[in-house]
Amino acid sequence: MSGFYPVPPTLTARLVAKVPSELYAQRETEWLLPSTLKPPPIFLEGITTDTNGNLYVVDVPYGRVLKLDLHGSGQFSVVAEWDGEPNGLALSDDGTLGVADYKQGVLRLDPADGKVTPLLTRRNLERFKGPNDLIYAKNGDMYFTDQGQTGLTDPTGHVYRLGPTGKLDALITNGPSPNGLVLSPDEKFLYVAMTRDNSVWRCPLHPDGTTTKVVRFYGLTVDSLGNLFICHPGLSCVFVVEPTGIPKARIVMPGAGGAAGKAHVTNCIFGSTAADAQTLYFVDSSGAGIYAVDWDAPAGTPLRASNVTTGP
């Protein structure tokens, strides 16, 4: 026993695919990892899936979105490339991808032709600090985090909600590095990862669109039973906790005994097709790998997590 709860079981994921080195971008970039102060050859985040069996990830330093054909060729391809630093991806009901881009704001990407267009680049004429992640609610509302360089010494990160009419509401204005976010299955709660605070905030969503009595909790991808999946880059694993916060499982990569500190597990999502609705995919950002593990409850909605507790 550990504390009041039994030690949760450890599940080992399987490698699905790795981005081949010939698809690495060959150009200069200003994007740096704080731990190395030099640009990495590739850094994946923003994992999401569609109902056609495709998996999408962003290559942050080089302003790219890559696609993996999960159930067909099993090959990666470049969907789009632009002058940006994309972090988060979310699939909209119209089949386009919302993109949270640190440099350019919130964008829209049409995966059919690779066209990238601005969706929201300013608030009241002022540029954002640096958007990090986004999700869509069932009613079409978009929630996104504006992280920038905020942290414990500058807890001014924002969480916004953009309605279908274009109305923009600031739900949180005092976040110490708001990062990944996800909605509960009933969409009554919004979970937001506060990276530099090493915590996840649970935000009750009221009918008028406001939030009060925000508390620290766990998060961020959720299955149909409300279990929450936490990507932890520093420990190179995914933690699973029940809706009440009780530890349920730990998911690691193959050979995880020496993986901590070498890999960056930053994003996870359930598959969107009938064949993989009970499969949790997650990404090793610095290792360019996509991993998967079977789970006993399908995702309630295609939601995702990003950089939950530590990381860039």
Coordinates of C-alpha atoms in Angstrom, one line a residue:
M1 CA 0.0 0.0 0.0
S2 CA 1.1 3.6 -0.7
G3 CA -0.7 6.1 1.6
F4 CA -4.4 5.2 1.6
Y5 CA -4.4 3.6 -1.9
P6 CA -2.8 0.6 -3.5
V7 CA 0.1 1.2 -5.9
P8 CA -1.6 1.5 -9.3
P9 CA -0.6 -1.1 -12.0
T10 CA 2.0 -0.2 -14.7
L11 CA 1.0 -0.6 -18.4
T12 CA 3.6 -0.7 -21.1
A13 CA 2.6 0.9 -24.4
R14 CA 3.7 -0.2 -27.9
L15 CA 5.5 1.9 -30.5
V16 CA 3.2 2.7 -33.3
A17 CA 5.5 4.7 -35.6
K18 CA 8.4 7.2 -35.6
V19 CA 8.9 10.1 -37.9
P20 CA 11.7 9.1 -40.3
S21 CA 14.7 11.4 -40.2
E22 CA 14.3 12.3 -43.9
L23 CA 11.1 14.2 -42.9
Y24 CA 12.9 16.3 -40.4
A25 CA 12.9 20.0 -41.3
Q26 CA 16.2 21.3 -42.7
R27 CA 16.1 25.0 -41.8
E28 CA 17.0 27.5 -39.1
T29 CA 14.7 28.1 -36.2
E30 CA 14.7 30.4 -33.1
W31 CA 12.8 27.8 -31.0
L32 CA 14.9 26.5 -28.1
L33 CA 14.5 23.9 -25.4
P34 CA 15.2 25.4 -22.0
S35 CA 17.2 22.4 -21.0
T36 CA 19.5 22.5 -24.0
L37 CA 19.4 26.1 -25.3
K38 CA 19.7 24.7 -28.8
P39 CA 17.1 23.8 -31.4
P40 CA 16.1 20.2 -31.5
P41 CA 15.9 18.4 -34.9
I42 CA 12.2 17.8 -34.3
F43 CA 9.7 18.3 -31.4
L44 CA 6.3 16.8 -31.6
E45 CA 3.2 17.9 -29.8
G46 CA -0.5 18.6 -30.5
I47 CA -1.7 15.0 -31.2
T48 CA -5.2 14.6 -32.5
T49 CA -7.1 12.0 -34.6
D50 CA -9.9 12.1 -37.1
T51 CA -12.6 9.6 -38.1
N52 CA -10.7 8.7 -41.3
G53 CA -8.0 7.0 -39.3
N54 CA -5.4 9.8 -39.5
L55 CA -3.3 11.0 -36.6
Y56 CA -2.0 14.6 -36.7
V57 CA 0.9 16.1 -34.7
V58 CA 2.7 19.5 -34.8
D59 CA 6.4 19.9 -35.2
V60 CA 6.7 23.0 -32.9
P61 CA 10.1 24.5 -33.9
Y62 CA 9.6 24.3 -37.6
G63 CA 5.9 25.4 -38.0
R64 CA 4.7 22.1 -39.4
V65 CA 1.8 19.7 -39.1
L66 CA 2.5 16.1 -39.9
K67 CA -0.1 13.3 -40.6
L68 CA 0.3 9.6 -39.8
D69 CA -2.0 7.2 -41.8
L70 CA -2.8 4.9 -38.8
H71 CA -4.8 2.2 -40.5
G72 CA -3.5 2.4 -44.0
S73 CA 0.1 2.9 -45.2
G74 CA 1.4 3.7 -41.7
Q75 CA 3.5 6.5 -43.2
F76 CA 4.0 10.1 -42.2
S77 CA 3.5 13.1 -44.5
V78 CA 3.7 16.9 -44.1
V79 CA 0.3 18.5 -44.2
A80 CA 1.4 22.1 -43.9
E81 CA 4.3 24.3 -43.1
W82 CA 4.4 28.1 -42.2
D83 CA 6.2 30.7 -40.3
G84 CA 4.9 29.8 -36.9
E85 CA 5.3 27.7 -33.7
P86 CA 2.2 25.5 -33.4
N87 CA 1.6 23.7 -30.1
G88 CA -2.0 22.5 -29.9
L89 CA -4.4 20.9 -32.4
A90 CA -8.1 20.2 -32.2
L91 CA -10.5 18.8 -34.8
S92 CA -13.6 20.9 -35.6
D93 CA -16.9 19.5 -36.6
D94 CA -16.3 20.9 -40.2
G95 CA -13.2 18.7 -40.6
T96 CA -10.7 21.5 -40.2
L97 CA -8.1 21.7 -37.5
G98 CA -7.8 24.5 -35.0
V99 CA -4.2 25.4 -34.3
A100 CA -2.8 27.2 -31.2
D101 CA 0.3 28.9 -32.5
Y102 CA 2.7 30.7 -30.1
K103 CA 3.8 33.2 -32.8
Q104 CA 0.7 33.7 -34.9
G105 CA -2.3 33.2 -32.5
V106 CA -5.2 30.9 -33.2
L107 CA -5.3 29.5 -36.8
R108 CA -7.4 27.2 -38.9
L109 CA -5.9 24.5 -41.0
D110 CA -7.7 22.6 -43.8
P111 CA -6.0 19.2 -43.9
A112 CA -7.4 18.6 -47.4
D113 CA -5.3 21.2 -49.0
G114 CA -2.9 22.3 -46.3
K115 CA -4.2 25.9 -46.3
V116 CA -3.6 27.8 -43.1
T117 CA -5.7 30.9 -42.3
P118 CA -5.8 33.2 -39.3
L119 CA -8.8 32.7 -37.0
L120 CA -7.9 34.9 -34.0
T121 CA -4.6 36.8 -33.8
R122 CA -5.4 39.6 -31.4
R123 CA -7.7 40.5 -28.4
N124 CA -8.7 44.2 -28.4
L125 CA -5.9 44.9 -30.9
E126 CA -3.3 43.4 -28.5
R127 CA -1.3 40.3 -29.4
F128 CA -1.6 37.2 -27.3
K129 CA 1.2 36.1 -24.9
G130 CA 1.6 32.9 -26.9
P131 CA -1.3 30.4 -27.3
N132 CA -0.5 26.8 -26.4
D133 CA -3.5 24.5 -26.7
L134 CA -7.2 24.4 -27.6
I135 CA -10.3 22.2 -27.6
Y136 CA -13.9 22.4 -29.0
A137 CA -17.0 21.9 -27.0
K138 CA -20.1 20.1 -28.4
N139 CA -21.8 23.4 -29.0
G140 CA -18.9 24.8 -31.1
D141 CA -17.3 26.9 -28.4
M142 CA -13.5 26.9 -28.5
Y143 CA -11.4 27.0 -25.3
F144 CA -7.7 27.9 -25.6
T145 CA -4.8 28.7 -23.3
D146 CA -2.6 31.7 -23.7
Q147 CA 0.6 30.6 -21.9
G148 CA 3.5 32.7 -23.2
Q149 CA 6.3 32.9 -20.7
T150 CA 4.1 33.0 -17.6
G151 CA 4.9 31.1 -14.4
L152 CA 5.1 31.4 -10.7
T153 CA 6.9 34.8 -11.0
D154 CA 4.3 36.0 -13.5
P155 CA 1.0 34.3 -13.0
T156 CA -0.9 36.2 -15.7
G157 CA -1.6 33.4 -18.2
H158 CA -5.1 33.4 -19.7
V159 CA -7.7 30.8 -20.6
Y160 CA -10.2 32.0 -23.2
R161 CA -13.5 30.8 -24.6
L162 CA -14.4 31.8 -28.2
G163 CA -18.1 31.4 -29.0
P164 CA -19.4 30.6 -32.5
T165 CA -20.5 34.2 -32.8
G166 CA -17.0 35.5 -32.3
K167 CA -17.5 36.6 -28.7
L168 CA -14.3 36.1 -26.7
D169 CA -14.4 35.6 -22.9
A170 CA -11.5 35.5 -20.5
L171 CA -12.2 32.7 -18.0
I172 CA -8.8 32.8 -16.2
T173 CA -6.4 35.7 -16.1
N174 CA -4.1 34.6 -13.3
G175 CA -2.7 31.3 -14.5
P176 CA 0.9 30.3 -13.8
S177 CA 1.6 28.8 -17.3
P178 CA -1.8 27.5 -18.6
N179 CA -1.0 24.7 -21.0
G180 CA -3.1 21.6 -22.0
L181 CA -6.9 21.6 -21.3
V182 CA -9.8 19.2 -21.6
L183 CA -13.5 19.1 -20.8
S184 CA -15.2 16.6 -18.6
P185 CA -17.6 14.2 -20.4
D186 CA -20.6 16.2 -19.4
E187 CA -18.8 19.5 -20.2
K188 CA -19.6 20.9 -16.7
F189 CA -15.9 21.2 -15.9
L190 CA -12.8 22.5 -17.7
Y191 CA -9.5 21.0 -16.6
V192 CA -6.4 23.2 -17.3
A193 CA -2.8 22.2 -16.8
M194 CA -0.7 24.8 -15.0
T195 CA 2.7 23.6 -16.1
R196 CA 5.0 25.8 -13.9
D197 CA 2.7 25.3 -10.9
N198 CA 3.0 21.5 -11.5
S199 CA -0.8 21.3 -11.1
V200 CA -4.1 20.9 -12.9
W201 CA -7.0 23.3 -12.2
R202 CA -10.6 22.2 -12.3
C203 CA -12.9 25.0 -13.4
P204 CA -16.7 24.7 -13.0
L205 CA -18.4 26.1 -16.1
H206 CA -21.6 28.0 -15.3
P207 CA -24.5 28.5 -17.8
D208 CA -23.5 32.2 -18.2
G209 CA -20.0 31.2 -19.3
T210 CA -18.2 32.2 -16.2
T211 CA -16.2 30.0 -13.7
T212 CA -15.8 30.3 -10.0
K213 CA -14.3 28.2 -7.1
V214 CA -11.5 26.9 -9.3
V215 CA -9.5 24.2 -7.5
R216 CA -6.2 22.3 -8.1
F217 CA -6.9 18.8 -9.4
Y218 CA -5.6 16.3 -11.9
G219 CA -6.2 16.0 -15.7
L220 CA -6.2 16.0 -18.8
T221 CA -7.5 13.6 -21.5
V222 CA -10.7 11.9 -20.3
D223 CA -12.4 8.7 -21.2
S224 CA -16.2 8.0 -21.1
L225 CA -16.1 7.1 -17.5
G226 CA -14.4 10.3 -16.5
N227 CA -10.9 8.8 -15.8
L228 CA -8.2 11.4 -16.4
F229 CA -5.0 10.9 -18.2
I230 CA -1.9 13.0 -17.3
C231 CA 1.1 13.2 -19.5
H232 CA 4.3 13.9 -17.5
P233 CA 7.3 14.8 -19.6
G234 CA 9.7 14.7 -16.7
L235 CA 8.8 11.2 -15.7
S236 CA 8.2 10.0 -19.3
C237 CA 4.9 8.4 -18.6
V238 CA 1.1 8.9 -18.5
F239 CA -0.7 8.8 -15.1
V240 CA -4.3 7.8 -14.9
V241 CA -6.5 8.9 -12.1
E242 CA -10.2 8.3 -11.3
P243 CA -12.6 11.3 -11.4
T244 CA -12.2 11.6 -7.6
G245 CA -8.4 11.7 -8.0
I246 CA -7.6 8.2 -6.8
P247 CA -4.6 6.8 -8.8
K248 CA -5.6 4.1 -11.3
A249 CA -2.6 3.3 -13.5
R250 CA 0.7 4.4 -14.9
I251 CA 1.5 4.0 -18.6
V252 CA 5.1 3.8 -19.8
M253 CA 7.0 3.3 -23.0
P254 CA 8.8 0.1 -23.8
G255 CA 12.1 -0.1 -22.0
A256 CA 11.0 2.7 -19.7
G257 CA 13.5 1.8 -17.0
G258 CA 16.0 4.2 -18.5
A259 CA 13.6 6.5 -20.3
A260 CA 13.0 9.1 -17.6
G261 CA 14.7 12.3 -18.5
K262 CA 15.4 11.1 -22.1
A263 CA 11.9 11.2 -23.5
H264 CA 9.2 13.9 -23.4
V265 CA 5.7 12.4 -23.1
T266 CA 3.6 15.5 -23.7
N267 CA 0.3 14.7 -25.5
C268 CA -2.3 12.0 -25.6
I269 CA -5.6 11.3 -27.2
F270 CA -8.0 8.4 -27.9
G271 CA -8.6 7.2 -31.5
S272 CA -11.6 8.5 -33.3
T273 CA -12.6 5.4 -35.4
A274 CA -14.5 2.3 -34.3
A275 CA -11.3 0.3 -34.6
D276 CA -9.3 2.4 -32.1
A277 CA -11.8 4.1 -29.9
Q278 CA -10.3 2.2 -26.9
T279 CA -6.8 2.9 -27.9
L280 CA -4.9 5.8 -26.2
Y281 CA -2.2 7.3 -28.4
F282 CA 0.6 9.5 -26.9
V283 CA 3.7 11.2 -28.3
D284 CA 7.4 11.2 -27.3
S285 CA 8.1 14.8 -28.4
S286 CA 11.9 14.7 -28.6
G287 CA 12.0 11.0 -29.8
A288 CA 9.6 11.6 -32.7
G289 CA 7.6 8.5 -31.7
I290 CA 3.9 7.7 -31.5
Y291 CA 2.9 5.1 -28.9
A292 CA -0.3 3.4 -28.0
V293 CA -1.9 1.3 -25.3
D294 CA -5.3 -0.4 -25.1
W295 CA -7.7 0.9 -22.5
D296 CA -10.9 -0.5 -21.0
A297 CA -13.2 2.5 -21.7
P298 CA -13.5 4.5 -24.9
A299 CA -13.1 8.2 -25.0
G300 CA -16.3 10.1 -24.5
T301 CA -15.3 12.8 -27.0
P302 CA -12.0 13.3 -29.0
L303 CA -10.2 15.2 -26.3
R304 CA -6.5 15.6 -25.7
A305 CA -3.8 16.5 -23.2
S306 CA -0.6 18.6 -23.6
N307 CA 2.5 19.2 -21.4
V308 CA 0.5 18.6 -18.2
T309 CA 3.0 19.0 -15.4
T310 CA 6.5 19.8 -16.7
G311 CA 8.1 20.4 -20.0
P312 CA 9.1 23.3 -22.3

